[in-house]
mmCIF file with all atom_site columns, C-alpha atoms in Angstrom:
data_model
loop_
_atom_site.group_PDB
_atom_site.id
_atom_site.type_symbol
_atom_site.label_atom_id
_atom_site.label_alt_id
_atom_site.label_comp_id
_atom_site.label_asym_id
_atom_site.label_entity_id
_atom_site.label_seq_id
_atom_site.pdbx_PDB_ins_code
_atom_site.Cartn_x
_atom_site.Cartn_y
_atom_site.Cartn_z
_atom_site.occupancy
_atom_site.B_iso_or_equiv
_atom_site.pdbx_formal_charge
_atom_site.auth_seq_id
_atom_site.auth_comp_id
_atom_site.auth_asym_id
_atom_site.auth_atom_id
_atom_site.pdbx_PDB_model_num
ATOM 1   C CA . MET G 1 1   ? -11.056 0.039   8.910   1.00 0.00 ? 21  MET G CA 1
ATOM 2   C CA . ALA G 1 2   ? -13.722 0.218   6.167   1.00 0.00 ? 22  ALA G CA 1
ATOM 3   C CA . ALA G 1 3   ? -16.573 -0.637  8.551   1.00 0.00 ? 23  ALA G CA 1
ATOM 4   C CA . GLY G 1 4   ? -15.456 2.071   10.992  1.00 0.00 ? 24  GLY G CA 1
ATOM 5   C CA . ALA G 1 5   ? -15.178 4.599   8.171   1.00 0.00 ? 25  ALA G CA 1
ATOM 6   C CA . CYS G 1 6   ? -18.701 3.648   7.070   1.00 0.00 ? 26  CYS G CA 1
ATOM 7   C CA . ARG G 1 7   ? -20.072 4.130   10.598  1.00 0.00 ? 27  ARG G CA 1
ATOM 8   C CA . ASN G 1 8   ? -18.384 7.534   10.788  1.00 0.00 ? 28  ASN G CA 1
ATOM 9   C CA . ARG G 1 9   ? -19.476 8.474   7.238   1.00 0.00 ? 29  ARG G CA 1
ATOM 10  C CA . ASP G 1 10  ? -15.796 9.186   6.476   1.00 0.00 ? 30  ASP G CA 1
ATOM 11  C CA . PHE G 1 11  ? -15.406 8.618   2.744   1.00 0.00 ? 31  PHE G CA 1
ATOM 12  C CA . HIS G 1 12  ? -11.686 9.452   2.677   1.00 0.00 ? 32  HIS G CA 1
ATOM 13  C CA . ALA G 1 13  ? -10.888 6.724   5.235   1.00 0.00 ? 33  ALA G CA 1
ATOM 14  C CA . PHE G 1 14  ? -13.287 4.352   3.483   1.00 0.00 ? 34  PHE G CA 1
ATOM 15  C CA . PHE G 1 15  ? -11.573 4.956   0.147   1.00 0.00 ? 35  PHE G CA 1
ATOM 16  C CA . GLN G 1 16  ? -8.095  4.296   1.597   1.00 0.00 ? 36  GLN G CA 1
ATOM 17  C CA . ALA G 1 17  ? -9.368  0.935   2.872   1.00 0.00 ? 37  ALA G CA 1
ATOM 18  C CA . PHE G 1 18  ? -11.154 0.247   -0.433  1.00 0.00 ? 38  PHE G CA 1
ATOM 19  C CA . ALA G 1 19  ? -8.087  1.009   -2.557  1.00 0.00 ? 39  ALA G CA 1
ATOM 20  C CA . GLY G 1 20  ? -5.802  -1.008  -0.303  1.00 0.00 ? 40  GLY G CA 1
ATOM 21  C CA . SER G 1 21  ? -7.733  -4.263  -0.055  1.00 0.00 ? 41  SER G CA 1
ATOM 22  C CA . SER G 1 22  ? -9.290  -6.563  -2.630  1.00 0.00 ? 42  SER G CA 1
ATOM 23  C CA . ALA G 1 23  ? -11.368 -8.077  0.209   1.00 0.00 ? 43  ALA G CA 1
ATOM 24  C CA . VAL G 1 24  ? -12.874 -4.659  0.987   1.00 0.00 ? 44  VAL G CA 1
ATOM 25  C CA . ARG G 1 25  ? -13.526 -4.072  -2.717  1.00 0.00 ? 45  ARG G CA 1
ATOM 26  C CA . ALA G 1 26  ? -15.330 -7.433  -2.905  1.00 0.00 ? 46  ALA G CA 1
ATOM 27  C CA . ILE G 1 27  ? -17.733 -6.275  -0.193  1.00 0.00 ? 47  ILE G CA 1
ATOM 28  C CA . TYR G 1 28  ? -18.265 -2.695  -1.369  1.00 0.00 ? 48  TYR G CA 1
ATOM 29  C CA . THR G 1 29  ? -18.513 -3.116  -5.160  1.00 0.00 ? 49  THR G CA 1
ATOM 30  C CA . ALA G 1 30  ? -22.030 -3.231  -6.629  1.00 0.00 ? 50  ALA G CA 1
ATOM 31  C CA . THR G 1 31  ? -23.259 -6.536  -8.091  1.00 0.00 ? 51  THR G CA 1
ATOM 32  C CA . SER G 1 32  ? -22.934 -4.966  -11.543 1.00 0.00 ? 52  SER G CA 1
ATOM 33  C CA . ILE G 1 33  ? -20.501 -2.211  -12.441 1.00 0.00 ? 53  ILE G CA 1
ATOM 34  C CA . ARG G 1 34  ? -20.018 0.032   -15.464 1.00 0.00 ? 54  ARG G CA 1
ATOM 35  C CA . PHE G 1 35  ? -16.450 -0.418  -16.686 1.00 0.00 ? 55  PHE G CA 1
ATOM 36  C CA . GLY G 1 36  ? -14.371 0.773   -19.630 1.00 0.00 ? 56  GLY G CA 1
ATOM 37  C CA . GLU G 1 37  ? -13.325 3.891   -21.463 1.00 0.00 ? 57  GLU G CA 1
ATOM 38  C CA . VAL G 1 38  ? -15.445 7.046   -21.600 1.00 0.00 ? 58  VAL G CA 1
ATOM 39  C CA . GLY G 1 39  ? -18.076 6.502   -24.310 1.00 0.00 ? 59  GLY G CA 1
ATOM 40  C CA . LYS G 1 40  ? -17.203 2.809   -24.679 1.00 0.00 ? 60  LYS G CA 1
ATOM 41  C CA . SER G 1 41  ? -18.029 1.429   -21.235 1.00 0.00 ? 61  SER G CA 1
ATOM 42  C CA . ARG G 1 42  ? -20.164 -1.627  -20.584 1.00 0.00 ? 62  ARG G CA 1
ATOM 43  C CA . VAL G 1 43  ? -21.833 -3.217  -17.591 1.00 0.00 ? 63  VAL G CA 1
ATOM 44  C CA . ILE G 1 44  ? -20.088 -6.281  -16.166 1.00 0.00 ? 64  ILE G CA 1
ATOM 45  C CA . THR G 1 45  ? -20.685 -8.323  -13.033 1.00 0.00 ? 65  THR G CA 1
ATOM 46  C CA . ARG G 1 46  ? -18.747 -7.785  -9.825  1.00 0.00 ? 66  ARG G CA 1
ATOM 47  C CA . LYS G 1 47  ? -17.280 -11.269 -10.269 1.00 0.00 ? 67  LYS G CA 1
ATOM 48  C CA . GLN G 1 48  ? -16.006 -10.436 -13.786 1.00 0.00 ? 68  GLN G CA 1
ATOM 49  C CA . TYR G 1 49  ? -14.562 -7.153  -12.536 1.00 0.00 ? 69  TYR G CA 1
ATOM 50  C CA . GLN G 1 50  ? -12.737 -8.845  -9.666  1.00 0.00 ? 70  GLN G CA 1
ATOM 51  C CA . GLU G 1 51  ? -11.472 -11.813 -11.686 1.00 0.00 ? 71  GLU G CA 1
ATOM 52  C CA . GLN G 1 52  ? -9.993  -9.512  -14.324 1.00 0.00 ? 72  GLN G CA 1
ATOM 53  C CA . LYS G 1 53  ? -8.327  -7.355  -11.632 1.00 0.00 ? 73  LYS G CA 1
ATOM 54  C CA . HIS G 1 54  ? -9.513  -4.118  -13.207 1.00 0.00 ? 74  HIS G CA 1
ATOM 55  C CA . PHE G 1 55  ? -9.233  -1.815  -10.160 1.00 0.00 ? 75  PHE G CA 1
ATOM 56  C CA . PRO G 1 56  ? -6.753  0.891   -11.243 1.00 0.00 ? 76  PRO G CA 1
ATOM 57  C CA . LEU G 1 57  ? -5.319  1.985   -7.880  1.00 0.00 ? 77  LEU G CA 1
ATOM 58  C CA . ALA G 1 58  ? -3.371  0.524   -4.975  1.00 0.00 ? 78  ALA G CA 1
ATOM 59  C CA . THR G 1 59  ? -1.940  1.884   -1.750  1.00 0.00 ? 79  THR G CA 1
ATOM 60  C CA . ILE G 1 60  ? 1.738   1.803   -0.852  1.00 0.00 ? 80  ILE G CA 1
ATOM 61  C CA . ASP G 1 61  ? 2.624   3.430   2.487   1.00 0.00 ? 81  ASP G CA 1
ATOM 62  C CA . ASN G 1 62  ? -0.740  5.251   2.485   1.00 0.00 ? 82  ASN G CA 1
ATOM 63  C CA . TYR G 1 63  ? -0.088  6.794   -0.956  1.00 0.00 ? 83  TYR G CA 1
ATOM 64  C CA . LEU G 1 64  ? -2.246  6.013   -3.975  1.00 0.00 ? 84  LEU G CA 1
ATOM 65  C CA . VAL G 1 65  ? -0.366  4.578   -6.944  1.00 0.00 ? 85  VAL G CA 1
ATOM 66  C CA . THR G 1 66  ? -1.452  2.793   -10.098 1.00 0.00 ? 86  THR G CA 1
ATOM 67  C CA . SER G 1 67  ? -2.168  -0.918  -9.634  1.00 0.00 ? 87  SER G CA 1
ATOM 68  C CA . GLU G 1 68  ? 0.227   -1.763  -12.458 1.00 0.00 ? 88  GLU G CA 1
ATOM 69  C CA . SER G 1 69  ? 3.093   0.066   -10.780 1.00 0.00 ? 89  SER G CA 1
ATOM 70  C CA . ALA G 1 70  ? 2.306   -1.546  -7.407  1.00 0.00 ? 90  ALA G CA 1
ATOM 71  C CA . MET G 1 71  ? 2.600   -4.988  -9.039  1.00 0.00 ? 91  MET G CA 1
ATOM 72  C CA . LEU G 1 72  ? 5.966   -4.018  -10.575 1.00 0.00 ? 92  LEU G CA 1
ATOM 73  C CA . PHE G 1 73  ? 7.100   -2.611  -7.224  1.00 0.00 ? 93  PHE G CA 1
ATOM 74  C CA . ASN G 1 74  ? 6.323   -5.914  -5.518  1.00 0.00 ? 94  ASN G CA 1
ATOM 75  C CA . MET G 1 75  ? 7.886   -8.017  -8.298  1.00 0.00 ? 95  MET G CA 1
ATOM 76  C CA . GLU G 1 76  ? 11.075  -5.952  -8.590  1.00 0.00 ? 96  GLU G CA 1
ATOM 77  C CA . GLY G 1 77  ? 12.222  -6.091  -4.981  1.00 0.00 ? 97  GLY G CA 1
ATOM 78  C CA . GLN G 1 78  ? 10.223  -3.067  -3.892  1.00 0.00 ? 98  GLN G CA 1
ATOM 79  C CA . ASP G 1 79  ? 12.099  -0.579  -6.055  1.00 0.00 ? 99  ASP G CA 1
ATOM 80  C CA . PRO G 1 80  ? 10.401  2.796   -5.418  1.00 0.00 ? 100 PRO G CA 1
ATOM 81  C CA . SER G 1 81  ? 11.251  3.994   -8.938  1.00 0.00 ? 101 SER G CA 1
ATOM 82  C CA . ALA G 1 82  ? 8.633   1.510   -10.221 1.00 0.00 ? 102 ALA G CA 1
ATOM 83  C CA . LEU G 1 83  ? 5.800   3.384   -8.488  1.00 0.00 ? 103 LEU G CA 1
ATOM 84  C CA . ARG G 1 84  ? 3.539   5.736   -10.451 1.00 0.00 ? 104 ARG G CA 1
ATOM 85  C CA . TYR G 1 85  ? 1.879   8.042   -7.949  1.00 0.00 ? 105 TYR G CA 1
ATOM 86  C CA . THR G 1 86  ? -1.571  9.426   -8.654  1.00 0.00 ? 106 THR G CA 1
ATOM 87  C CA . GLN G 1 87  ? -3.316  12.690  -7.991  1.00 0.00 ? 107 GLN G CA 1
ATOM 88  C CA . VAL G 1 88  ? -6.773  12.043  -6.567  1.00 0.00 ? 108 VAL G CA 1
ATOM 89  C CA . GLU G 1 89  ? -9.709  14.442  -6.289  1.00 0.00 ? 109 GLU G CA 1
ATOM 90  C CA . ILE G 1 90  ? -12.834 13.439  -4.371  1.00 0.00 ? 110 ILE G CA 1
ATOM 91  C CA . ASN G 1 91  ? -16.156 15.217  -4.943  1.00 0.00 ? 111 ASN G CA 1
ATOM 92  C CA . GLN G 1 92  ? -19.606 14.514  -3.526  1.00 0.00 ? 112 GLN G CA 1
ATOM 93  C CA . SER G 1 93  ? -22.790 15.353  -5.445  1.00 0.00 ? 113 SER G CA 1
ATOM 94  C CA . ASP G 1 94  ? -26.085 16.599  -4.017  1.00 0.00 ? 114 ASP G CA 1
ATOM 95  C CA . ASP G 1 95  ? -27.482 13.049  -4.157  1.00 0.00 ? 115 ASP G CA 1
ATOM 96  C CA . SER G 1 96  ? -24.534 11.799  -2.005  1.00 0.00 ? 116 SER G CA 1
ATOM 97  C CA . ARG G 1 97  ? -22.784 9.963   -4.824  1.00 0.00 ? 117 ARG G CA 1
ATOM 98  C CA . VAL G 1 98  ? -19.017 10.350  -4.587  1.00 0.00 ? 118 VAL G CA 1
ATOM 99  C CA . ARG G 1 99  ? -16.716 10.609  -7.588  1.00 0.00 ? 119 ARG G CA 1
ATOM 100 C CA . VAL G 1 100 ? -12.997 9.908   -7.286  1.00 0.00 ? 120 VAL G CA 1
ATOM 101 C CA . ASP G 1 101 ? -10.998 11.314  -10.206 1.00 0.00 ? 121 ASP G CA 1
ATOM 102 C CA . TRP G 1 102 ? -7.456  9.956   -10.482 1.00 0.00 ? 122 TRP G CA 1
ATOM 103 C CA . LEU G 1 103 ? -4.512  10.887  -12.674 1.00 0.00 ? 123 LEU G CA 1
ATOM 104 C CA . PRO G 1 104 ? -1.012  9.340   -12.764 1.00 0.00 ? 124 PRO G CA 1
ATOM 105 C CA . GLY G 1 105 ? 1.917   11.653  -13.092 1.00 0.00 ? 125 GLY G CA 1
ATOM 106 C CA . ILE G 1 106 ? 5.330   12.949  -12.218 1.00 0.00 ? 126 ILE G CA 1
ATOM 107 C CA . PHE G 1 107 ? 5.334   14.707  -8.879  1.00 0.00 ? 127 PHE G CA 1
ATOM 108 C CA . GLU G 1 108 ? 7.739   17.085  -7.151  1.00 0.00 ? 128 GLU G CA 1
ATOM 109 C CA . THR G 1 109 ? 9.436   14.189  -5.355  1.00 0.00 ? 129 THR G CA 1
ATOM 110 C CA . HIS G 1 110 ? 10.575  12.857  -8.762  1.00 0.00 ? 130 HIS G CA 1
ATOM 111 C CA . LEU G 1 111 ? 12.422  16.067  -9.678  1.00 0.00 ? 131 LEU G CA 1
ATOM 112 C CA . THR G 1 112 ? 16.220  16.119  -9.466  1.00 0.00 ? 132 THR G CA 1
ATOM 113 C CA . PRO G 1 113 ? 16.734  17.607  -7.012  1.00 0.00 ? 133 PRO G CA 1
ATOM 114 C CA . PRO G 1 114 ? 13.323  17.729  -5.333  1.00 0.00 ? 134 PRO G CA 1
ATOM 115 C CA . PRO G 1 115 ? 12.236  21.120  -3.966  1.00 0.00 ? 135 PRO G CA 1
ATOM 116 C CA . GLU G 1 116 ? 13.985  21.966  -0.687  1.00 0.00 ? 136 GLU G CA 1
ATOM 117 C CA . ASP G 1 117 ? 10.675  22.735  1.041   1.00 0.00 ? 137 ASP G CA 1
ATOM 118 C CA . LEU G 1 118 ? 9.102   19.390  0.052   1.00 0.00 ? 138 LEU G CA 1
ATOM 119 C CA . GLN G 1 119 ? 8.115   17.570  3.206   1.00 0.00 ? 139 GLN G CA 1
ATOM 120 C CA . GLU G 1 120 ? 6.772   14.014  3.075   1.00 0.00 ? 140 GLU G CA 1
ATOM 121 C CA . GLY G 1 121 ? 4.922   12.454  0.184   1.00 0.00 ? 141 GLY G CA 1
ATOM 122 C CA . PRO G 1 122 ? 5.017   13.013  -3.550  1.00 0.00 ? 142 PRO G CA 1
ATOM 123 C CA . GLY G 1 123 ? 4.276   16.752  -3.499  1.00 0.00 ? 143 GLY G CA 1
ATOM 124 C CA . ASP G 1 124 ? 2.384   18.500  -6.295  1.00 0.00 ? 144 ASP G CA 1
ATOM 125 C CA . LEU G 1 125 ? 1.709   17.049  -9.734  1.00 0.00 ? 145 LEU G CA 1
ATOM 126 C CA . VAL G 1 126 ? 4.283   18.357  -12.226 1.00 0.00 ? 146 VAL G CA 1
ATOM 127 C CA . GLN G 1 127 ? 3.290   16.429  -15.371 1.00 0.00 ? 147 GLN G CA 1
ATOM 128 C CA . GLU G 1 128 ? 0.616   13.905  -16.338 1.00 0.00 ? 148 GLU G CA 1
ATOM 129 C CA . THR G 1 129 ? 1.949   10.516  -17.448 1.00 0.00 ? 149 THR G CA 1
ATOM 130 C CA . GLY G 1 130 ? -1.353  8.841   -18.269 1.00 0.00 ? 150 GLY G CA 1
ATOM 131 C CA . SER G 1 131 ? -4.991  9.595   -18.869 1.00 0.00 ? 151 SER G CA 1
ATOM 132 C CA . GLY G 1 132 ? -6.408  8.389   -15.535 1.00 0.00 ? 152 GLY G CA 1
ATOM 133 C CA . GLY G 1 133 ? -10.110 8.064   -15.011 1.00 0.00 ? 153 GLY G CA 1
ATOM 134 C CA . TYR G 1 134 ? -12.768 8.108   -12.338 1.00 0.00 ? 154 TYR G CA 1
ATOM 135 C CA . LEU G 1 135 ? -14.524 5.824   -9.888  1.00 0.00 ? 155 LEU G CA 1
ATOM 136 C CA . LEU G 1 136 ? -18.134 6.471   -8.890  1.00 0.00 ? 156 LEU G CA 1
ATOM 137 C CA . PHE G 1 137 ? -19.663 5.393   -5.575  1.00 0.00 ? 157 PHE G CA 1
ATOM 138 C CA . ARG G 1 138 ? -23.271 5.568   -4.418  1.00 0.00 ? 158 ARG G CA 1
ATOM 139 C CA . PRO G 1 139 ? -24.655 5.398   -0.892  1.00 0.00 ? 159 PRO G CA 1
ATOM 140 C CA . ALA G 1 140 ? -25.766 1.871   -0.002  1.00 0.00 ? 160 ALA G CA 1
ATOM 141 C CA . SER G 1 141 ? -26.598 -0.025  3.199   1.00 0.00 ? 161 SER G CA 1
ATOM 142 C CA . GLN G 1 142 ? -24.946 2.317   5.686   1.00 0.00 ? 162 GLN G CA 1
ATOM 143 C CA . CYS G 1 143 ? -21.893 2.806   3.451   1.00 0.00 ? 163 CYS G CA 1
ATOM 144 C CA . TRP G 1 144 ? -20.919 3.270   -0.214  1.00 0.00 ? 164 TRP G CA 1
ATOM 145 C CA . GLU G 1 145 ? -20.520 0.903   -3.127  1.00 0.00 ? 165 GLU G CA 1
ATOM 146 C CA . MET G 1 146 ? -18.574 1.397   -6.324  1.00 0.00 ? 166 MET G CA 1
ATOM 147 C CA . ILE G 1 147 ? -20.814 1.453   -9.389  1.00 0.00 ? 167 ILE G CA 1
ATOM 148 C CA . GLU G 1 148 ? -18.459 2.752   -12.120 1.00 0.00 ? 168 GLU G CA 1
ATOM 149 C CA . ASP G 1 149 ? -14.783 2.485   -13.051 1.00 0.00 ? 169 ASP G CA 1
ATOM 150 C CA . ILE G 1 150 ? -14.284 4.629   -16.141 1.00 0.00 ? 170 ILE G CA 1
ATOM 151 C CA . ASN G 1 151 ? -10.968 5.322   -17.900 1.00 0.00 ? 171 ASN G CA 1
ATOM 152 C CA . ASN G 1 152 ? -10.313 8.538   -19.781 1.00 0.00 ? 172 ASN G CA 1
ATOM 153 C CA . PRO G 1 153 ? -9.274  8.195   -23.453 1.00 0.00 ? 173 PRO G CA 1
ATOM 154 C CA . PRO G 1 154 ? -5.494  7.729   -23.888 1.00 0.00 ? 174 PRO G CA 1
ATOM 155 C CA . LEU G 1 155 ? -3.376  10.874  -23.953 1.00 0.00 ? 175 LEU G CA 1
ATOM 156 C CA . GLN G 1 156 ? -2.419  12.131  -27.406 1.00 0.00 ? 176 GLN G CA 1
ATOM 157 C CA . PHE G 1 157 ? 1.235   13.176  -27.603 1.00 0.00 ? 177 PHE G CA 1
#
């Protein structure tokens, strides 16, 4: 799926494959990556990044959720209440780098009752539940590679 998305220059399809597979991330993560909180990030190797399982997102039924909640979902008998859905915004710069901003939150599907006109999926973001962050990709060898995984500072309540 990732290779086909690369051939078609389809970043959205590429990102779904990237978020859903550690094997794809191993191929399309730069040899060194900037990781950490805004203003406190550091450069680590791809191997360190992968071994420490830093990637913040996962896919469940084609929806992006936090990696932590996906692990809980899988450990707790696939209880959907464990999932923390994320809002994702993808932007491409003039130099073809692509930034993926992500933010966990409460969505319309979590409301009791959910809106009557809500179709499939989580719906719109109602409230942030975490600080999120961003992932930065650059063009490389007929595709993209992730070069940064930066977390926003924690929310202040």
